[in-house]
Short mmCIF file of C-alpha atoms and ligand atoms in Angstrom, two decimals:
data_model
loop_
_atom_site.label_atom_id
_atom_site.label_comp_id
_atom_site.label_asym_id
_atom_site.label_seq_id
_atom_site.Cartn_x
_atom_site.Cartn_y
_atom_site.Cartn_z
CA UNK A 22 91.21 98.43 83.88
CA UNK A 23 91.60 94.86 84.27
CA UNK A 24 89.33 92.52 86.75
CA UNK A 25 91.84 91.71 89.76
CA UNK A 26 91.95 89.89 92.98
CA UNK A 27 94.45 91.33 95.47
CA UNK A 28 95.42 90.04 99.07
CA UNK A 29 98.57 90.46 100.36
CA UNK A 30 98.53 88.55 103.52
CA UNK A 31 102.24 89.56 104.70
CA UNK A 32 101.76 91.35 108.18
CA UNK A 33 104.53 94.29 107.78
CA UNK A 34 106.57 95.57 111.10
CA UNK A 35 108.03 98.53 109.95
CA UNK A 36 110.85 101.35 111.96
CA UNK A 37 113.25 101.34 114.67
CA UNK A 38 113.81 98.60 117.25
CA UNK A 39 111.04 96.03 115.39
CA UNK A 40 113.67 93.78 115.78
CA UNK A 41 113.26 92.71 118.67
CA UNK A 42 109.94 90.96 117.66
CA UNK A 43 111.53 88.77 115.84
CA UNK A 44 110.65 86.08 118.88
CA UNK A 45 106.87 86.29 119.58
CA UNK A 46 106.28 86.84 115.73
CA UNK A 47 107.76 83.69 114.89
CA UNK A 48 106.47 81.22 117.85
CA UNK A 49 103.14 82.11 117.20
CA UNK A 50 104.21 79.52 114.33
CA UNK A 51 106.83 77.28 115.61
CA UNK A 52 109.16 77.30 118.40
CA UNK A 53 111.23 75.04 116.39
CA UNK A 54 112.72 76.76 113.38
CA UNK A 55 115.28 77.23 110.65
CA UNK A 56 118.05 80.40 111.02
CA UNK A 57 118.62 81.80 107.44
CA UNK A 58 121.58 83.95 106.26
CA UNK A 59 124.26 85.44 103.97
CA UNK A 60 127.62 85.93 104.35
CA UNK A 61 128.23 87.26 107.58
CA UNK A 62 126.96 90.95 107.47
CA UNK A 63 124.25 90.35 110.11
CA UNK A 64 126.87 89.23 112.51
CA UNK A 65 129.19 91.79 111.53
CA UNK A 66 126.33 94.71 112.06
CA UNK A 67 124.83 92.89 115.51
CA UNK A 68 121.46 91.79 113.88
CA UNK A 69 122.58 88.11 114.81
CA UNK A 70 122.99 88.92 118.04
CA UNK A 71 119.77 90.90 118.49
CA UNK A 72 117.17 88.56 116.81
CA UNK A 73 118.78 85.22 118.52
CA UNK A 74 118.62 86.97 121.38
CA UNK A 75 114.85 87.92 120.94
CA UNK A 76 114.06 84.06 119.74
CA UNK A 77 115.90 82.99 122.97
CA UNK A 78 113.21 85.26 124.79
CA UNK A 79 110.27 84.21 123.38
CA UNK A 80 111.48 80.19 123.70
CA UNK A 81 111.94 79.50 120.03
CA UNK A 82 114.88 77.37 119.16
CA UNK A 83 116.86 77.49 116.00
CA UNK A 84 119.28 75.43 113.55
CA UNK A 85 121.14 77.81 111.65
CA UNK A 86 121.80 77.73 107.92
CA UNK A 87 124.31 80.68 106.85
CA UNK A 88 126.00 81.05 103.44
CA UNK A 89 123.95 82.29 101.23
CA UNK A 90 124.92 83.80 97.84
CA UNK A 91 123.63 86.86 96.15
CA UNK A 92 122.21 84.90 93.39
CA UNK A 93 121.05 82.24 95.87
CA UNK A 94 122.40 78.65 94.78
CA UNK A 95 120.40 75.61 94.53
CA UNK A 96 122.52 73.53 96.63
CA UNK A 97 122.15 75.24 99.36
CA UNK A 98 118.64 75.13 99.31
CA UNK A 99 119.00 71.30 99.14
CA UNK A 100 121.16 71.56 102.44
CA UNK A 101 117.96 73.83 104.28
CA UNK A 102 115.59 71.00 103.10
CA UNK A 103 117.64 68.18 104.46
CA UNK A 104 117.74 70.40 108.05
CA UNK A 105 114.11 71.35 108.42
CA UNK A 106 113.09 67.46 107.39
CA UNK A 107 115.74 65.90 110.20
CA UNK A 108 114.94 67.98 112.61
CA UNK A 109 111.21 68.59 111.92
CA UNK A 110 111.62 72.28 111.88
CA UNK A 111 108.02 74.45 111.72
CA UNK A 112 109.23 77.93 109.92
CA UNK A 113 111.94 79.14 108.13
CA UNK A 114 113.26 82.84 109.71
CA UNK A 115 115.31 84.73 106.49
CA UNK A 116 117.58 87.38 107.72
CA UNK A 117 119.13 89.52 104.96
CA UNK A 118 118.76 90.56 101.54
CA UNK A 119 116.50 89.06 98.88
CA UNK A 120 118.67 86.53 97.99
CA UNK A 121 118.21 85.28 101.68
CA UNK A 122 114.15 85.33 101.29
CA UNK A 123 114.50 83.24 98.33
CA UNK A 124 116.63 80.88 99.36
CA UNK A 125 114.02 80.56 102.84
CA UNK A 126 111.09 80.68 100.19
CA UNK A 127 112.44 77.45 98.69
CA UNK A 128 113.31 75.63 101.35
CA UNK A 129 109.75 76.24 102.71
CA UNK A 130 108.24 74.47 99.43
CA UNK A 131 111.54 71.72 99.57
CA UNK A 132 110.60 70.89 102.79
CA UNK A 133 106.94 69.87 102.09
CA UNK A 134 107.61 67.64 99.22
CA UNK A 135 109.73 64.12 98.39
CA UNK A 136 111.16 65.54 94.81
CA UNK A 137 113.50 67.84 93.97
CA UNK A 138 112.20 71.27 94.57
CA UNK A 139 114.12 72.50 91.44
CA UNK A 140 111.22 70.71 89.83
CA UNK A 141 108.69 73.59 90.52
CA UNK A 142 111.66 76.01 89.12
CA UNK A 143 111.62 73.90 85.78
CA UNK A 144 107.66 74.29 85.44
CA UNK A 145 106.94 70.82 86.31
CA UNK A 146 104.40 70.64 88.67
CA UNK A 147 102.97 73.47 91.10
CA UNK A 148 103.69 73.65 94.81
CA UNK A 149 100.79 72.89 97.14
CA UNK A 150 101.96 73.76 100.55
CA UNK A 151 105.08 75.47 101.88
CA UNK A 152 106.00 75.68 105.15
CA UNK A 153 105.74 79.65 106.60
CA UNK A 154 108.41 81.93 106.43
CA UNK A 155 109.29 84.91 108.65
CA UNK A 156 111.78 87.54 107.22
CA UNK A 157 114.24 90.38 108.54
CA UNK A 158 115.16 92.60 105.95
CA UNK A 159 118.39 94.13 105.83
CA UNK A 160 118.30 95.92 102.34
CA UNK A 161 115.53 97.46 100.24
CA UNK A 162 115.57 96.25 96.45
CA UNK A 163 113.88 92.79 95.59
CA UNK A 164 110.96 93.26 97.06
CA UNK A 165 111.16 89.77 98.37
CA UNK A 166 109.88 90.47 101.47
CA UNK A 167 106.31 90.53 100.23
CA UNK A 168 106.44 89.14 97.16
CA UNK A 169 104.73 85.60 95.47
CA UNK A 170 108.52 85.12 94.07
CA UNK A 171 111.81 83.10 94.59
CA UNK A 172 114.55 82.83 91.71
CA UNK A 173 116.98 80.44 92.39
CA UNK A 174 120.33 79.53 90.64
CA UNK A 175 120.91 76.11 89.63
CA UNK A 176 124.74 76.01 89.40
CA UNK A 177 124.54 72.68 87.54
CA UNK A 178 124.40 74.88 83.68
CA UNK A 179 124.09 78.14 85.86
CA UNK A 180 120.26 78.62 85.09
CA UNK A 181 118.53 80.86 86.78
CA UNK A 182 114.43 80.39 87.22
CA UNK A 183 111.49 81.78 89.17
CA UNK A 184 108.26 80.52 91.14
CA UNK A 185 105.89 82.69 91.79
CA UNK A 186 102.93 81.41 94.29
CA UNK A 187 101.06 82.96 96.74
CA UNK A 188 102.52 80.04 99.12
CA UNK A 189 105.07 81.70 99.62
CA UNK A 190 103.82 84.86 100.86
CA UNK A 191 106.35 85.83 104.11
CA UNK A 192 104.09 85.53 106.96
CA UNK A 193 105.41 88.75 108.40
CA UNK A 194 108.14 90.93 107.30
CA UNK A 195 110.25 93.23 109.69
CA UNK A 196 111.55 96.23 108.00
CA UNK A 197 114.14 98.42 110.06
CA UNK A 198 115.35 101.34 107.99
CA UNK A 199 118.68 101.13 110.08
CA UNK A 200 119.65 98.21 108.62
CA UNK A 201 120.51 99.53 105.57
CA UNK A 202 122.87 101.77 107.02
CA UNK A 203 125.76 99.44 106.87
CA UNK A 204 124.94 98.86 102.91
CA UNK A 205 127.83 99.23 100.67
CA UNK A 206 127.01 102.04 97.93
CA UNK A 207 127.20 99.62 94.75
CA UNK A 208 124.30 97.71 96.94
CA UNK A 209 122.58 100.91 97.35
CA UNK A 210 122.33 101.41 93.70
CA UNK A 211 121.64 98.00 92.69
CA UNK A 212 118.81 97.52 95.12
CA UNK A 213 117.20 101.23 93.85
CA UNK A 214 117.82 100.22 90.46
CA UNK A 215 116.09 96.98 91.00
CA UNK A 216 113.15 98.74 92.72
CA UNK A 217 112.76 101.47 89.80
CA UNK A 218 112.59 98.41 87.51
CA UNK A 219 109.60 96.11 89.54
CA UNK A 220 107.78 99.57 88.72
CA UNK A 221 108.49 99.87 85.39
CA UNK A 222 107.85 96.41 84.71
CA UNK A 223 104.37 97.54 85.81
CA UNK A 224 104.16 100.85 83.95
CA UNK A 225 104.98 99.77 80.31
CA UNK A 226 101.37 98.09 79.66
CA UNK A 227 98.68 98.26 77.09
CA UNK A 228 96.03 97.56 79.52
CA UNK A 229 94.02 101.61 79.03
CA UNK A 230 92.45 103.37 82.07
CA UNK A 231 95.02 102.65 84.64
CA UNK A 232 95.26 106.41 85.46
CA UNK A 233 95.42 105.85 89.22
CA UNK A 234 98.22 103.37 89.20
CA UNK A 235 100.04 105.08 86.59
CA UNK A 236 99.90 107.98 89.26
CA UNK A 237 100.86 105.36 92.06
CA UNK A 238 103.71 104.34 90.10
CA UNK A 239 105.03 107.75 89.17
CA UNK A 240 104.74 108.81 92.69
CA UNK A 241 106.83 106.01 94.06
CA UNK A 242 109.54 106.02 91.11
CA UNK A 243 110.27 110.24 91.71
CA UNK A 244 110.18 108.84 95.59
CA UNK A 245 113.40 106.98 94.28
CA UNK A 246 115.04 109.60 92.46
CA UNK A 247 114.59 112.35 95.07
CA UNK A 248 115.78 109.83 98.26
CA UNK A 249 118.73 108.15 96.07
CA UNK A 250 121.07 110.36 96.68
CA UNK A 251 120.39 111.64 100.54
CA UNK A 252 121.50 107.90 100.95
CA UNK A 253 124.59 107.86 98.65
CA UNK A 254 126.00 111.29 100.48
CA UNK A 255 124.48 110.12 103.75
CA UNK A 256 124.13 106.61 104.50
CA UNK A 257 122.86 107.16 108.04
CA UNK A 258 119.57 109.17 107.26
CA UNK A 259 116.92 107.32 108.20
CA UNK A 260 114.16 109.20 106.62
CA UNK A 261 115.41 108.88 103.43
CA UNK A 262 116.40 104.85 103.57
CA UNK A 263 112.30 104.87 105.69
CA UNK A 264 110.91 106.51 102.02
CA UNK A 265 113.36 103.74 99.84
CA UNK A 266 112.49 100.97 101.77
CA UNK A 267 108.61 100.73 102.35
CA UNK A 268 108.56 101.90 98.65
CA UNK A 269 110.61 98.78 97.66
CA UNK A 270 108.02 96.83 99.58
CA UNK A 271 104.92 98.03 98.04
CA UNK A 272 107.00 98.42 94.65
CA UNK A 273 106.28 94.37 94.36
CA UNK A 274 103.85 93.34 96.86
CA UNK A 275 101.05 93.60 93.67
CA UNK A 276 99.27 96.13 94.80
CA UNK A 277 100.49 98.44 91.85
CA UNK A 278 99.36 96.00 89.12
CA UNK A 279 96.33 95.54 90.30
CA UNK A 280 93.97 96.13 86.93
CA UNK A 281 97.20 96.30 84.80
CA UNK A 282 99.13 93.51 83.04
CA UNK A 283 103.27 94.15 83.49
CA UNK A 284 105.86 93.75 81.13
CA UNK A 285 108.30 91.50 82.52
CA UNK A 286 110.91 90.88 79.58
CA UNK A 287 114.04 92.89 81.40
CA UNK A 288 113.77 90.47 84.58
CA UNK A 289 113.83 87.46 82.04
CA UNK A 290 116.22 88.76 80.37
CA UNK A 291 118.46 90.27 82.81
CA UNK A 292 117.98 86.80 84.93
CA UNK A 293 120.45 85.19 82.13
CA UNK A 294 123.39 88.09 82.84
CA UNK A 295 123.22 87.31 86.46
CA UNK A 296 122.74 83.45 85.99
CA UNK A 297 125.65 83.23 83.56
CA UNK A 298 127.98 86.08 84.88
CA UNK A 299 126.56 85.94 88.44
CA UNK A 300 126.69 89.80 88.52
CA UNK A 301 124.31 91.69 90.86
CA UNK A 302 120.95 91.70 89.52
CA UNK A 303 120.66 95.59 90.05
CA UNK A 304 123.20 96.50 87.78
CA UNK A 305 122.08 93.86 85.54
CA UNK A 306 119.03 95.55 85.24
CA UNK A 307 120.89 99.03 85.03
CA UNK A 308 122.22 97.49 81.86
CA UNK A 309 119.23 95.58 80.33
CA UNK A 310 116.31 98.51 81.12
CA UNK A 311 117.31 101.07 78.67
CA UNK A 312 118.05 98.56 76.07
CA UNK A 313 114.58 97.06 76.18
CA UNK A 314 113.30 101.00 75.78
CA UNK A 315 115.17 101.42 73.38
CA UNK A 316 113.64 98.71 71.71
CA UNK A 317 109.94 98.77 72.18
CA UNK A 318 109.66 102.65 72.57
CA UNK A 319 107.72 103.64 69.77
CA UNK A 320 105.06 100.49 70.50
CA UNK A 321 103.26 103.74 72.56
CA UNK A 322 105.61 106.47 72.13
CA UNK A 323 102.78 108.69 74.01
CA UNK A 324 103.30 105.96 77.10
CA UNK A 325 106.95 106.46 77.11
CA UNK A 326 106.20 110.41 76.73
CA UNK A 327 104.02 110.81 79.66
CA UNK A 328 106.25 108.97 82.22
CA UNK A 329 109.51 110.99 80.77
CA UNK A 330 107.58 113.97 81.55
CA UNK A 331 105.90 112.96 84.86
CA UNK A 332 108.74 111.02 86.54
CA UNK A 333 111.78 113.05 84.64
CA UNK A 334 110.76 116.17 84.13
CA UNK A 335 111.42 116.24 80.75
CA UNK A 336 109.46 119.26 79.10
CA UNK A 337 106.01 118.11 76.88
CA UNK A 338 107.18 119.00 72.68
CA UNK A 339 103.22 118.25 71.42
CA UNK A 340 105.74 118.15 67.80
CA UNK A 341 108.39 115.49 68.95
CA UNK A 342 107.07 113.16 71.42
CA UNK A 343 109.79 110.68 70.28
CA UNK A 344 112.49 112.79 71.48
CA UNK A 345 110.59 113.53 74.80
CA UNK A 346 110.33 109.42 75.22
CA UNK A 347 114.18 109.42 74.22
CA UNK A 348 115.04 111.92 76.98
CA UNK A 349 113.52 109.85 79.55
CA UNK A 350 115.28 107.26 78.31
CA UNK A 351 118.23 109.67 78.56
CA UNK A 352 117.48 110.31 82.20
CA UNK A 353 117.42 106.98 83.19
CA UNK A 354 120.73 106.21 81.92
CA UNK A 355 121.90 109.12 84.03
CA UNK A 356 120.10 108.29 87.03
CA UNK A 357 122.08 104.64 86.98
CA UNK A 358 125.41 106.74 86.29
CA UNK A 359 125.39 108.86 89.15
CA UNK A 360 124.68 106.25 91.34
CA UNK A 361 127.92 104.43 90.38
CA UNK A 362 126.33 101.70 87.66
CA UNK A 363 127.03 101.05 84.56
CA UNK A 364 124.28 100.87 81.56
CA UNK A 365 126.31 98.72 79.35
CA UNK A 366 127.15 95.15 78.72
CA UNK A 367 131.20 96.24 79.03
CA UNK A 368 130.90 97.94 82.05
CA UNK A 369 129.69 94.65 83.52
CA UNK A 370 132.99 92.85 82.00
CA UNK A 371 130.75 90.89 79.48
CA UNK A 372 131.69 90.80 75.80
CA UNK A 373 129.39 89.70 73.01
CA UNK A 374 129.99 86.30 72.91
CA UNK A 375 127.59 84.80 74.63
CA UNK A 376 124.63 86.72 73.35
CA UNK A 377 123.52 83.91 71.65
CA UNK A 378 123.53 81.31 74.33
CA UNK A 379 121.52 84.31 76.72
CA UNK A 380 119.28 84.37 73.66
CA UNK A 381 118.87 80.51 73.27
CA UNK A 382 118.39 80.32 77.46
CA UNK A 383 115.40 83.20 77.96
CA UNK A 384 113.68 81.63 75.12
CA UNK A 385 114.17 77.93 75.49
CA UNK A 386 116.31 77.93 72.14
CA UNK A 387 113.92 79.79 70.53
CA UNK A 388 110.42 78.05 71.20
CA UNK A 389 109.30 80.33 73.92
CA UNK A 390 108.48 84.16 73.13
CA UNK A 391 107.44 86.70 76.45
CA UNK A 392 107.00 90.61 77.98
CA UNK A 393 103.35 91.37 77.68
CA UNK A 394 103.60 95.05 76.27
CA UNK A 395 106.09 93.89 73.55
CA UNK A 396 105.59 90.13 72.78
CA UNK A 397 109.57 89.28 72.32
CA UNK A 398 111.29 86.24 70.73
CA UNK A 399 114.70 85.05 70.51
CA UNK A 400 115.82 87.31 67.70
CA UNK A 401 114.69 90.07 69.82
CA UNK A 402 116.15 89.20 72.80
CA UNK A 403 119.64 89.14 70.58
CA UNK A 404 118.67 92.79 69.66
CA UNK A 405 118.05 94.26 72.51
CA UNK A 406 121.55 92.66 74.48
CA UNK A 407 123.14 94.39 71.00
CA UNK A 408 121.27 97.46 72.27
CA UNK A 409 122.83 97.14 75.10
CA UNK A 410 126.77 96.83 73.82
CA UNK A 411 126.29 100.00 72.00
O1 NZQ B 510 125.37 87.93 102.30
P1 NZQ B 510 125.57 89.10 103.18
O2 NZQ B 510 126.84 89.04 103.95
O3 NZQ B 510 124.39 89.37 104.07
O4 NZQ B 510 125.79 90.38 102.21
C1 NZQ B 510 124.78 90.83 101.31
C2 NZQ B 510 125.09 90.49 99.86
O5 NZQ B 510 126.46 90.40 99.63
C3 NZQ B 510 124.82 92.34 101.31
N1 NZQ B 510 123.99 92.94 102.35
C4 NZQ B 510 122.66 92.79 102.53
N2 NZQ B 510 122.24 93.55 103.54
C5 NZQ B 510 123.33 94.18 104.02
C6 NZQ B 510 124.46 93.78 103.28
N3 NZQ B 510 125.70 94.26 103.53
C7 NZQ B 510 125.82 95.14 104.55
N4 NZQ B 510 124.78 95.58 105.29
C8 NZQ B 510 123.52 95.13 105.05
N5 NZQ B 510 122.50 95.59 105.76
O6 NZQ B 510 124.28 92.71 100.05
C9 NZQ B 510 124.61 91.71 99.08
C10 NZQ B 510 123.41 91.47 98.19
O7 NZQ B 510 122.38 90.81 98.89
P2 NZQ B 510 121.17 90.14 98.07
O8 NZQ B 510 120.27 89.49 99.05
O9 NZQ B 510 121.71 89.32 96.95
O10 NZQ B 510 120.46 91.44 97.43
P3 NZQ B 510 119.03 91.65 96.86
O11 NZQ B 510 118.07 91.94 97.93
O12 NZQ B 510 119.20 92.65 95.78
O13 NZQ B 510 118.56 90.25 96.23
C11 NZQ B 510 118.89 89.89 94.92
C12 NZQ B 510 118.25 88.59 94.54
O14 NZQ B 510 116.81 88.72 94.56
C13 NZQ B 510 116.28 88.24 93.30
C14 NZQ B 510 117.38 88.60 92.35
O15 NZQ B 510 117.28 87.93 91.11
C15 NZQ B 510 118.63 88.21 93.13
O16 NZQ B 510 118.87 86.82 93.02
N6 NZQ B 510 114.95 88.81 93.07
C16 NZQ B 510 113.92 88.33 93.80
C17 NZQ B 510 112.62 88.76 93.61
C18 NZQ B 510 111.49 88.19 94.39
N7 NZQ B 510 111.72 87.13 95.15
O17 NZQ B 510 110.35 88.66 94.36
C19 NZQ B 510 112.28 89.76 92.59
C20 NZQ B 510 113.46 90.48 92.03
O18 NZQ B 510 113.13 90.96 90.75
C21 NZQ B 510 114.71 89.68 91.94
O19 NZQ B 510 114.77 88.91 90.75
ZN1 ZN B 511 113.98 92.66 90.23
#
């Protein structure tokens, strides 16, 4: 096992009615703040209604910044900045999805600084302060809510990039199960997917003697598979979306790679799909995943063999571990299919023609190689998209 710090500082406010908390969390920060949302779903579900109504009680004031994008856009992280600096705001609230959170996330490190915040996207520079952030969430998948992370699209040459600082942590983080009730099904499966993949990310390592995470991991990926579909036939059962959700919160809060090194290639790679084709990043995932197996399997075949058999039951063949690693591979595939998703490039609309440019993007035309259990490089990256046409 690796040496590791871990602090998670995020205070978590988790089951029904934690809502209405919204207002004394926040003004023990600011009574002055920053309203963050999507497209309309939280006024269309009554979450609007019940967290201005709890700000109003605990004598916060807002100025409200809706619009966000799945796939959250620069620009309108350049609007949030120009609010919170005219009007001196003291917190940014983030109600919604993950999208939401990053969008608040970078506004919080805009709004500290007199340069373009895209900087800090681009690698120039680290962020030094960032103003706190409070979020709602309304659906379990990017693990935003307690996360060091923000990706953010730049629509000017649709790039997609990351920050990750601890900055950024969310000072709390409400978590209602019934929020996700309203979720429309291809949501529900891209936000699982994207879940299953933060832990994967994390399983596929070289680092040895990480039995207790491995176990950790396992545990929360079968949590997935058994709760999937009580939510797909059921979207009202709040036990089942209570299970998904607090295990897409600790799925990326970095307490499961703490003493292991993750893999990270899919996310780089799947952030140029969803940059280029703005597709969902679930089912971008869905599509990239098993291609990158495919790929690196037999770098640890016995790795691959023992999560096939722990997470998908697959039976233990002491004479053909490669087929057991295949079959979870298999069972993957199948777990994305019966939630609705697609594990090809086609079923996402995109042909082959851009495989190149995806290649030239994730690895600055070919000078930058990364994914820490398989070290990958631009020809690889083409391989593994081909991987994932067939
Ligand atoms: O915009 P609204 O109207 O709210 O609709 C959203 C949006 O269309 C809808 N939705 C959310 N909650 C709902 C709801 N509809 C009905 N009822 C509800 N309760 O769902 C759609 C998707 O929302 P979005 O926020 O985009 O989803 P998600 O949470 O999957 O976030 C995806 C983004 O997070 C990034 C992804 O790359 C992507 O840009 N990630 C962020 C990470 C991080 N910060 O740590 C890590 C992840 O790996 C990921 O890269
Ligand atoms: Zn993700």
């Amino acid at each position: 096992m690796e040496n590791f710090v871990f602090q998670n500082p995020t205070k978590i406010l988790f089951g029904r009615g934690m809502e209405d908390r919204v207002g004394e969390e926040t003004a023990v920060y600011s009574k002055n703040i920053l309203l963050h949302f999507g497209g309309g779903s939280i006024k269309k579900t009554g979450l609007y209604d019940r967290v201005t109504a709890s700000l109003k009680k605990a004598g916060v004031s807002w100025i409200e910044l809706g619009g966000v994008k799945p796939n959250p856009r620069l620009s309108l992280v350049h609007e949030g900045v120009e609010l919170v600096k005219k009007h001196n705001l003291g917190l940014i609230l983030a109600v919604g999805g993950g999208s939401v959170i990053d969008s608040a996330k970078a506004i919080a490190m805009g709004a500290v600084i007199d340069h373009d915040v895209w900087d800090f996207y681009l690698g120039n520079g680290e962020p030094k302060a960032a103003l706190p952030i409070g979020t709602i969430l309304t659906i379990p998948a990017a693990g935003s809510e307690a996360s060091t992370g923000t990706v953010i699209t730049n629509e000017d040459g649709w790039l997609k990039r990351a920050v990750n600082t601890e900055l950024i942590y969310p000072r709390f983080s409400i978590l209602n199960p019934e929020q996700a009730f309203t979720l429309p099904k291809f949501q529900v499966a891209c936000g699982i997917t994207d879940i299953m993949a933060h832990l994967m990310e994390r399983y596929f390592t070289n680092v040895p003697h990480v039995a207790f995470t491995d176990r950790l991991l396992e545990a929360t990926m079968k949590t997935l598979i058994v709760h999937a579909p009580l939510v797909l036939e059921d979207p009202k059962n709040y036990d089942a979306w209570a299970e998904i959700m607090w295990a897409g919160t600790i799925a990326h809060n970095n307490l499961l790679n703490t003493g292991r090194i993750g893999d990270w290639s899919s996310h780089d790679i799947e952030h140029e799909i969803s940059g280029i084709y703005d597709v969902a990043h679930g089912a971008g995932l869905a599509v990239v995943f098993p291609a990158w197996m495919k790929f690196v399997y037999k770098h640890d075949i016995n790795r691959f063999a023992q999560w096939a058999i722990r997470v998908w039951n697959v039976d233990m063949d002491v004479f053909d571990t490669e087929r057991v690693a295949r079959t979870g591979i298999e069972r993957l595939e199948a777990f994305s299919r019966s939630m609705g998703l697609g594990t090809r490039l086609s079923d996402l609309g995109i042909k082959g023609d851009r495989i190149d440019e995806m290649a030239d993007k994730c690895t600055d035309k070919g000078t930058r190689t990364f994914g820490s259990f398989v070290s990958v490089d631009r020809e690889s990256v083409k391989k593994i998209l081909l991987l994932a046409e067939k």
